[in-house]
């Protein structure tokens, strides 16, 4: 485990304790003396995705990758951006330490990351994932993006924009209503 501050490869354990589903270790970098925490968890043999129709399917990195690639087709993304996005999601999924994950959680993870990566890819992915059945739902998603851009552009004029926290909450409550 490299130091998150300086990248040095070695650290010493200064505290170690059992937590709910693993071991928490407090470490100190042997180079810059920064302290950080690691968690050790048992990784499930395989991860299953619970689909919307309740079917279970083994998690496939390739499938996730090709879905996102399709959404990002012809979008000017930096080389390796999509692979990194999938790596991040995969790592986060395993970090959750669950044997089964609802597909909606994975979809939300992708949406959150695409939003700060590329708007067009975000809308494309959303149109498939959220199964927009009418133009109103699609327009709503675009409007959300546009207003988020308007609100954050006063802070920074550079892309990618960070998702606005308040807007996030609104979107989530709207999602809940729709269900
Ligand atoms: Zn360090």
CSV table of C-alpha atoms and ligand atoms in Angstrom, one decimal:
chain,number,residue,atom,x,y,z
A,1,UNK,CA,0.0,0.0,0.0
A,2,UNK,CA,1.7,3.2,-1.2
A,3,UNK,CA,1.5,6.4,0.9
A,4,UNK,CA,-1.4,8.5,-0.4
A,5,UNK,CA,0.7,11.7,0.2
A,6,UNK,CA,4.1,10.9,-1.2
A,7,UNK,CA,3.6,7.6,-2.9
A,8,UNK,CA,6.3,5.8,-0.9
A,9,UNK,CA,5.9,2.1,-0.9
A,10,UNK,CA,6.5,1.3,2.8
A,11,UNK,CA,4.8,2.1,6.0
A,12,UNK,CA,4.6,0.9,9.6
A,13,UNK,CA,1.5,-0.2,11.4
A,14,UNK,CA,0.9,2.0,14.5
A,15,UNK,CA,-2.5,0.7,15.4
A,16,UNK,CA,-4.6,-2.3,14.4
A,17,UNK,CA,-8.1,-3.2,15.4
A,18,UNK,CA,-11.0,-5.5,14.4
A,19,UNK,CA,-13.9,-3.6,12.9
A,20,UNK,CA,-17.3,-4.9,11.8
A,21,UNK,CA,-16.2,-6.8,8.7
A,22,UNK,CA,-12.4,-6.6,8.7
A,23,UNK,CA,-9.4,-5.1,10.2
A,24,UNK,CA,-8.6,-1.4,10.4
A,25,UNK,CA,-4.9,-0.4,10.4
A,26,UNK,CA,-3.5,3.0,11.2
A,27,UNK,CA,-0.2,3.4,9.3
A,28,UNK,CA,2.6,5.8,9.2
A,29,UNK,CA,4.6,6.5,6.0
A,30,UNK,CA,8.3,5.7,6.5
A,31,UNK,CA,9.3,8.5,4.2
A,32,UNK,CA,7.1,11.5,4.9
A,33,UNK,CA,5.6,10.3,8.3
A,34,UNK,CA,2.1,11.0,7.2
A,35,UNK,CA,-0.6,8.9,8.8
A,36,UNK,CA,-3.3,7.0,6.9
A,37,UNK,CA,-5.7,4.2,7.4
A,38,UNK,CA,-6.2,1.0,5.6
A,39,UNK,CA,-9.0,-1.6,5.8
A,40,UNK,CA,-8.5,-5.2,5.2
A,41,UNK,CA,-11.5,-7.1,4.1
A,42,UNK,CA,-12.3,-10.6,2.9
A,43,UNK,CA,-13.1,-10.3,-0.8
A,44,UNK,CA,-16.1,-12.4,-1.9
A,45,UNK,CA,-15.2,-15.1,-4.4
A,46,UNK,CA,-17.5,-13.5,-7.0
A,47,UNK,CA,-19.7,-10.5,-7.1
A,48,UNK,CA,-23.3,-10.8,-8.4
A,49,UNK,CA,-25.4,-8.1,-9.8
A,50,UNK,CA,-29.1,-8.0,-9.0
A,51,UNK,CA,-30.9,-6.9,-12.1
A,52,UNK,CA,-34.1,-4.8,-12.2
A,53,UNK,CA,-36.1,-8.0,-12.9
A,54,UNK,CA,-34.5,-9.7,-9.8
A,55,UNK,CA,-32.3,-12.0,-11.9
A,56,UNK,CA,-28.7,-12.4,-10.7
A,57,UNK,CA,-25.8,-12.2,-13.0
A,58,UNK,CA,-22.1,-12.4,-12.2
A,59,UNK,CA,-20.4,-9.0,-12.4
A,60,UNK,CA,-18.5,-8.6,-15.6
A,61,UNK,CA,-15.9,-5.8,-15.9
A,62,UNK,CA,-16.0,-6.3,-19.7
A,63,UNK,CA,-19.7,-5.8,-19.9
A,64,UNK,CA,-19.5,-2.6,-17.9
A,65,UNK,CA,-16.6,-1.4,-20.0
A,66,UNK,CA,-18.4,-2.0,-23.3
A,67,UNK,CA,-21.6,-0.3,-22.0
A,68,UNK,CA,-19.7,2.8,-21.1
A,69,UNK,CA,-17.6,2.7,-24.2
A,70,UNK,CA,-20.8,2.7,-26.3
A,71,UNK,CA,-22.1,5.8,-24.4
A,72,UNK,CA,-18.8,7.6,-24.8
A,73,UNK,CA,-18.4,6.9,-28.5
A,74,UNK,CA,-17.0,9.9,-30.4
A,75,UNK,CA,-16.8,11.8,-27.2
A,76,UNK,CA,-13.4,13.6,-26.8
A,77,UNK,CA,-12.3,11.8,-23.7
A,78,UNK,CA,-8.6,11.5,-22.6
A,79,UNK,CA,-7.0,8.2,-23.4
A,80,UNK,CA,-7.6,5.7,-20.6
A,81,UNK,CA,-10.3,7.8,-19.0
A,82,UNK,CA,-13.0,5.1,-19.5
A,83,UNK,CA,-10.7,2.3,-18.3
A,84,UNK,CA,-9.9,4.3,-15.2
A,85,UNK,CA,-13.5,4.9,-14.6
A,86,UNK,CA,-14.3,1.2,-14.8
A,87,UNK,CA,-11.3,0.4,-12.5
A,88,UNK,CA,-12.5,2.9,-9.9
A,89,UNK,CA,-16.0,1.4,-10.0
A,90,UNK,CA,-14.8,-2.1,-9.8
A,91,UNK,CA,-12.5,-1.2,-6.8
A,92,UNK,CA,-15.4,0.6,-5.1
A,93,UNK,CA,-17.7,-2.4,-5.6
A,94,UNK,CA,-15.2,-4.8,-4.0
A,95,UNK,CA,-14.6,-2.3,-1.2
A,96,UNK,CA,-18.2,-2.6,-0.3
A,97,UNK,CA,-17.5,-6.2,0.5
A,98,UNK,CA,-20.9,-7.5,-0.6
A,99,UNK,CA,-21.6,-10.6,-2.5
A,100,UNK,CA,-24.5,-9.0,-4.3
A,101,UNK,CA,-25.0,-5.5,-5.6
A,102,UNK,CA,-28.1,-4.1,-7.2
A,103,UNK,CA,-27.5,-3.0,-10.8
A,104,UNK,CA,-29.0,0.4,-9.9
A,105,UNK,CA,-26.1,1.1,-7.5
A,106,UNK,CA,-23.6,0.4,-10.3
A,107,UNK,CA,-25.6,2.6,-12.7
A,108,UNK,CA,-25.6,5.4,-10.2
A,109,UNK,CA,-21.8,5.1,-9.8
A,110,UNK,CA,-21.3,5.3,-13.5
A,111,UNK,CA,-23.7,8.3,-13.8
A,112,UNK,CA,-21.9,10.2,-11.0
A,113,UNK,CA,-18.5,9.8,-12.7
A,114,UNK,CA,-19.7,10.4,-16.3
A,115,UNK,CA,-21.3,13.6,-15.2
A,116,UNK,CA,-17.9,15.1,-14.3
A,117,UNK,CA,-16.3,13.5,-17.3
A,118,UNK,CA,-18.5,14.3,-20.3
A,119,UNK,CA,-22.0,15.6,-20.5
A,120,UNK,CA,-22.9,14.0,-23.8
A,121,UNK,CA,-21.7,10.6,-22.6
A,122,UNK,CA,-23.6,11.2,-19.4
A,123,UNK,CA,-26.9,11.9,-21.3
A,124,UNK,CA,-26.4,8.9,-23.6
A,125,UNK,CA,-25.7,6.6,-20.8
A,126,UNK,CA,-28.6,8.0,-18.8
A,127,UNK,CA,-31.0,7.5,-21.8
A,128,UNK,CA,-30.2,3.8,-21.8
A,129,UNK,CA,-29.8,3.2,-18.1
A,130,UNK,CA,-32.8,5.2,-16.9
A,131,UNK,CA,-34.8,3.9,-19.8
A,132,UNK,CA,-36.2,7.3,-20.7
A,133,UNK,CA,-39.6,6.4,-22.2
A,134,UNK,CA,-40.5,9.9,-23.1
A,135,UNK,CA,-38.8,13.1,-24.2
A,136,UNK,CA,-39.9,14.9,-20.9
A,137,UNK,CA,-37.7,12.6,-18.8
A,138,UNK,CA,-34.8,13.1,-21.1
A,139,UNK,CA,-35.3,16.9,-21.1
A,140,UNK,CA,-35.4,16.9,-17.3
A,141,UNK,CA,-32.0,15.2,-17.2
A,142,UNK,CA,-30.6,17.7,-19.7
A,143,UNK,CA,-32.1,20.6,-17.7
A,144,UNK,CA,-30.6,19.3,-14.5
A,145,UNK,CA,-27.2,19.3,-16.2
A,146,UNK,CA,-27.6,22.7,-17.7
A,147,UNK,CA,-28.7,24.3,-14.3
A,148,UNK,CA,-25.8,22.5,-12.6
A,149,UNK,CA,-23.4,24.0,-15.1
A,150,UNK,CA,-24.9,27.5,-14.6
A,151,UNK,CA,-24.6,27.2,-10.8
A,152,UNK,CA,-21.1,25.9,-10.8
A,153,UNK,CA,-19.7,28.0,-13.6
A,154,UNK,CA,-19.5,31.0,-11.2
A,155,UNK,CA,-17.0,29.0,-9.2
A,156,UNK,CA,-14.9,27.7,-12.0
A,157,UNK,CA,-15.0,28.0,-15.8
A,158,UNK,CA,-13.1,24.9,-16.4
A,159,UNK,CA,-14.5,21.5,-17.2
A,160,UNK,CA,-15.1,19.0,-15.8
A,161,UNK,CA,-17.5,20.5,-13.4
A,162,UNK,CA,-18.1,19.0,-10.0
A,163,UNK,CA,-21.6,17.9,-9.3
A,164,UNK,CA,-23.5,20.4,-7.2
A,165,UNK,CA,-24.3,18.8,-3.9
A,166,UNK,CA,-27.7,20.5,-3.5
A,167,UNK,CA,-28.6,19.5,-7.0
A,168,UNK,CA,-27.6,15.9,-6.3
A,169,UNK,CA,-30.1,15.8,-3.4
A,170,UNK,CA,-32.8,17.2,-5.6
A,171,UNK,CA,-32.1,14.6,-8.3
A,172,UNK,CA,-32.2,11.9,-5.7
A,173,UNK,CA,-35.5,13.0,-4.2
A,174,UNK,CA,-37.0,13.2,-7.7
A,175,UNK,CA,-35.7,9.7,-8.4
A,176,UNK,CA,-37.4,8.5,-5.3
A,177,UNK,CA,-40.7,10.1,-6.3
A,178,UNK,CA,-40.6,8.4,-9.7
A,179,UNK,CA,-40.3,5.0,-8.0
B,1,LIG,ZN1,4.6,9.4,2.5
